[in-house]
Amino acid sequence: MFEGKLVILRALEKEDLGILKEWRNSSHVRKSTREYKLLNMINQKNWFESIHQSNPPKEIMFGILNKRKKLIGVTGLTYIDWKNRNSEISIYFSTKNWQTKPEAKEVINLIVEYGFEELNLHRLYVEIFSLMKENIKLFSQIKFIKEGELREKVWRQNKWWNTIIFSKLASEYKK
Amino acid sequence: MNKKSKIELKKVTKLDLKLLIEWRNSKDIFPYNTQYFLLNSKIQIDWFNKMQNDNSKKMFMILYGKIKIGICGLIDVDKKNKNAKIAIIIGKKALHGKGIGTIVISHILKYGFNKLKLHSINSEVIEYNKNSIHLFEKSQFKLDATYRDAIWRNNRWWNIKSMSIFKKDFNEFE
């Protein structure tokens, strides 16, 4: 368990998959993720199996708990490339407008700390749809550097949207 | 016969795999791919078999005057968001810088935009691969992003350039 002032990160368990499914299918999470289907328990179980397949893992996922030990969100490192030492950060919460809450920054700090200090990664990145203004603001605030925009990369809400790539290098990381 | 009419794209067959291994492991090609291990026949046969039922990969042999000179195609074809990544290898170094790449790219774009009805096609190039960057620029690809320190090669970090072109910006090569 990794403990912050406001949140705790713990390993995900199979028993979490039901509630995660509800969250992933909710409109505020769907808006920000690449998934375009509605997920069922088969999808969820297959995903859970698949993230435990490779060694070293390509995905390391955590449940986010509040101080009352209630599961409030999910975070993790995905597409871990051990050769080139980079990975994408994944994060979502059960409630809307989480981006402005102090918990969000703390979770990202914990995951960044884990990526650099424990896994010895070199670059952590996120790909944000341009419709997610809140996420863009959040990652700018915590000093991720904008690397560029992939033009008209996703089709959502009946139009094309750019995706924006932000990253932080180990050399830019200060505890 | 001009260059354009001498170039054809053909289906990849099992008989081509030996040639692919030779090209992809050669010192002229290997340093420019993100692949970091040398290929053997098992890897290449597995790749070929997997590709037969994989709609996200469309690969073609490049023939120049009936001789196989390289491989090209589209990978990570995303039907939902109508995009794909372009892949191209001209195996024979002597044929580099002769305008063949430009014609091959034009063929692939035509296939991706007209046949697969894609909206955009993307290319990712390691920054030291100046010839490829130049080639894609010449084909009207525009820089979208520079992934900083995204690959470790030759004892140091390098950026990767991500470029793309839209269907509406593609002028068919005549």
mmCIF file of N, CA and C in Angstrom, chain A residues 87 89 108-109 112 116 121-126 139 141-145 147 166-174, chain B residues 148:
data_model
loop_
_atom_site.group_PDB
_atom_site.id
_atom_site.type_symbol
_atom_site.label_atom_id
_atom_site.label_comp_id
_atom_site.label_asym_id
_atom_site.label_seq_id
_atom_site.Cartn_x
_atom_site.Cartn_y
_atom_site.Cartn_z
ATOM 1 N N SER A 87 6.007 4.773 -19.878
ATOM 2 C CA SER A 87 4.698 4.215 -19.560
ATOM 3 C C SER A 87 3.649 5.315 -19.586
ATOM 4 N N ILE A 89 0.191 6.973 -17.966
ATOM 5 C CA ILE A 89 -0.519 7.039 -16.686
ATOM 6 C C ILE A 89 -2.010 6.976 -16.952
ATOM 7 N N ILE A 108 -1.723 11.374 -8.635
ATOM 8 C CA ILE A 108 -0.733 11.446 -9.721
ATOM 9 C C ILE A 108 0.681 11.526 -9.141
ATOM 10 N N ASN A 109 0.845 12.307 -8.079
ATOM 11 C CA ASN A 109 2.168 12.367 -7.448
ATOM 12 C C ASN A 109 2.633 11.002 -6.964
ATOM 13 N N VAL A 112 3.547 8.874 -10.026
ATOM 14 C CA VAL A 112 4.784 9.383 -10.625
ATOM 15 C C VAL A 112 5.991 8.959 -9.769
ATOM 16 N N PHE A 116 9.015 6.544 -11.163
ATOM 17 C CA PHE A 116 10.419 6.967 -11.230
ATOM 18 C C PHE A 116 11.275 6.325 -10.137
ATOM 19 N N LEU A 121 11.620 4.190 -14.277
ATOM 20 C CA LEU A 121 11.194 4.601 -15.610
ATOM 21 C C LEU A 121 11.827 5.952 -15.947
ATOM 22 N N HIS A 122 11.836 6.276 -17.239
ATOM 23 C CA HIS A 122 12.491 7.509 -17.699
ATOM 24 C C HIS A 122 11.478 8.564 -18.131
ATOM 25 N N ARG A 123 10.334 8.105 -18.653
ATOM 26 C CA ARG A 123 9.333 9.048 -19.167
ATOM 27 C C ARG A 123 7.932 8.530 -18.865
ATOM 28 N N LEU A 124 7.103 9.399 -18.271
ATOM 29 C CA LEU A 124 5.704 9.057 -18.011
ATOM 30 C C LEU A 124 4.845 10.007 -18.824
ATOM 31 N N TYR A 125 3.856 9.468 -19.527
ATOM 32 C CA TYR A 125 3.070 10.319 -20.410
ATOM 33 C C TYR A 125 1.580 10.073 -20.260
ATOM 34 N N VAL A 126 0.793 11.030 -20.753
ATOM 35 C CA VAL A 126 -0.654 10.858 -20.854
ATOM 36 C C VAL A 126 -1.093 11.346 -22.225
ATOM 37 N N PHE A 139 -2.936 18.388 -15.748
ATOM 38 C CA PHE A 139 -1.574 17.949 -16.049
ATOM 39 C C PHE A 139 -0.636 19.120 -16.335
ATOM 40 N N GLN A 141 -0.899 21.966 -14.657
ATOM 41 C CA GLN A 141 -0.628 22.464 -13.302
ATOM 42 C C GLN A 141 0.468 21.674 -12.592
ATOM 43 N N ILE A 142 0.487 20.357 -12.803
ATOM 44 C CA ILE A 142 1.513 19.563 -12.123
ATOM 45 C C ILE A 142 2.766 19.429 -12.984
ATOM 46 N N LYS A 143 2.913 20.368 -13.915
ATOM 47 C CA LYS A 143 4.147 20.563 -14.675
ATOM 48 C C LYS A 143 4.535 19.399 -15.584
ATOM 49 N N PHE A 144 3.532 18.763 -16.171
ATOM 50 C CA PHE A 144 3.820 17.876 -17.293
ATOM 51 C C PHE A 144 4.026 18.777 -18.507
ATOM 52 N N ILE A 145 4.910 18.376 -19.407
ATOM 53 C CA ILE A 145 5.239 19.194 -20.566
ATOM 54 C C ILE A 145 4.434 18.713 -21.771
ATOM 55 N N GLU A 147 3.896 17.769 -25.373
ATOM 56 C CA GLU A 147 4.788 17.337 -26.457
ATOM 57 C C GLU A 147 4.195 17.584 -27.836
ATOM 58 N N PHE A 166 1.115 14.796 -23.080
ATOM 59 C CA PHE A 166 1.896 15.443 -22.026
ATOM 60 C C PHE A 166 2.857 14.416 -21.447
ATOM 61 N N SER A 167 4.043 14.863 -21.025
ATOM 62 C CA SER A 167 4.945 13.913 -20.382
ATOM 63 C C SER A 167 5.777 14.578 -19.313
ATOM 64 N N LYS A 168 6.350 13.733 -18.468
ATOM 65 C CA LYS A 168 7.339 14.170 -17.486
ATOM 66 C C LYS A 168 8.502 13.196 -17.574
ATOM 67 N N LEU A 169 9.719 13.754 -17.620
ATOM 68 C CA LEU A 169 10.914 12.913 -17.647
ATOM 69 C C LEU A 169 11.464 12.783 -16.230
ATOM 70 N N ALA A 170 12.222 11.711 -16.017
ATOM 71 C CA ALA A 170 12.806 11.485 -14.690
ATOM 72 C C ALA A 170 13.643 12.706 -14.273
ATOM 73 N N SER A 171 14.306 13.320 -15.249
ATOM 74 C CA SER A 171 15.155 14.485 -14.931
ATOM 75 C C SER A 171 14.335 15.689 -14.487
ATOM 76 N N GLU A 172 13.037 15.682 -14.769
ATOM 77 C CA GLU A 172 12.167 16.797 -14.371
ATOM 78 C C GLU A 172 11.415 16.500 -13.072
ATOM 79 N N TYR A 173 11.690 15.336 -12.530
ATOM 80 C CA TYR A 173 10.972 14.890 -11.338
ATOM 81 C C TYR A 173 11.681 15.345 -10.072
ATOM 82 N N LYS A 174 10.941 16.051 -9.241
ATOM 83 C CA LYS A 174 11.478 16.431 -7.919
ATOM 84 C C LYS A 174 10.465 15.974 -6.895
ATOM 85 N N ARG B 148 9.482 13.094 -26.310
ATOM 86 C CA ARG B 148 10.829 13.343 -25.807
ATOM 87 C C ARG B 148 11.433 12.074 -25.211
#
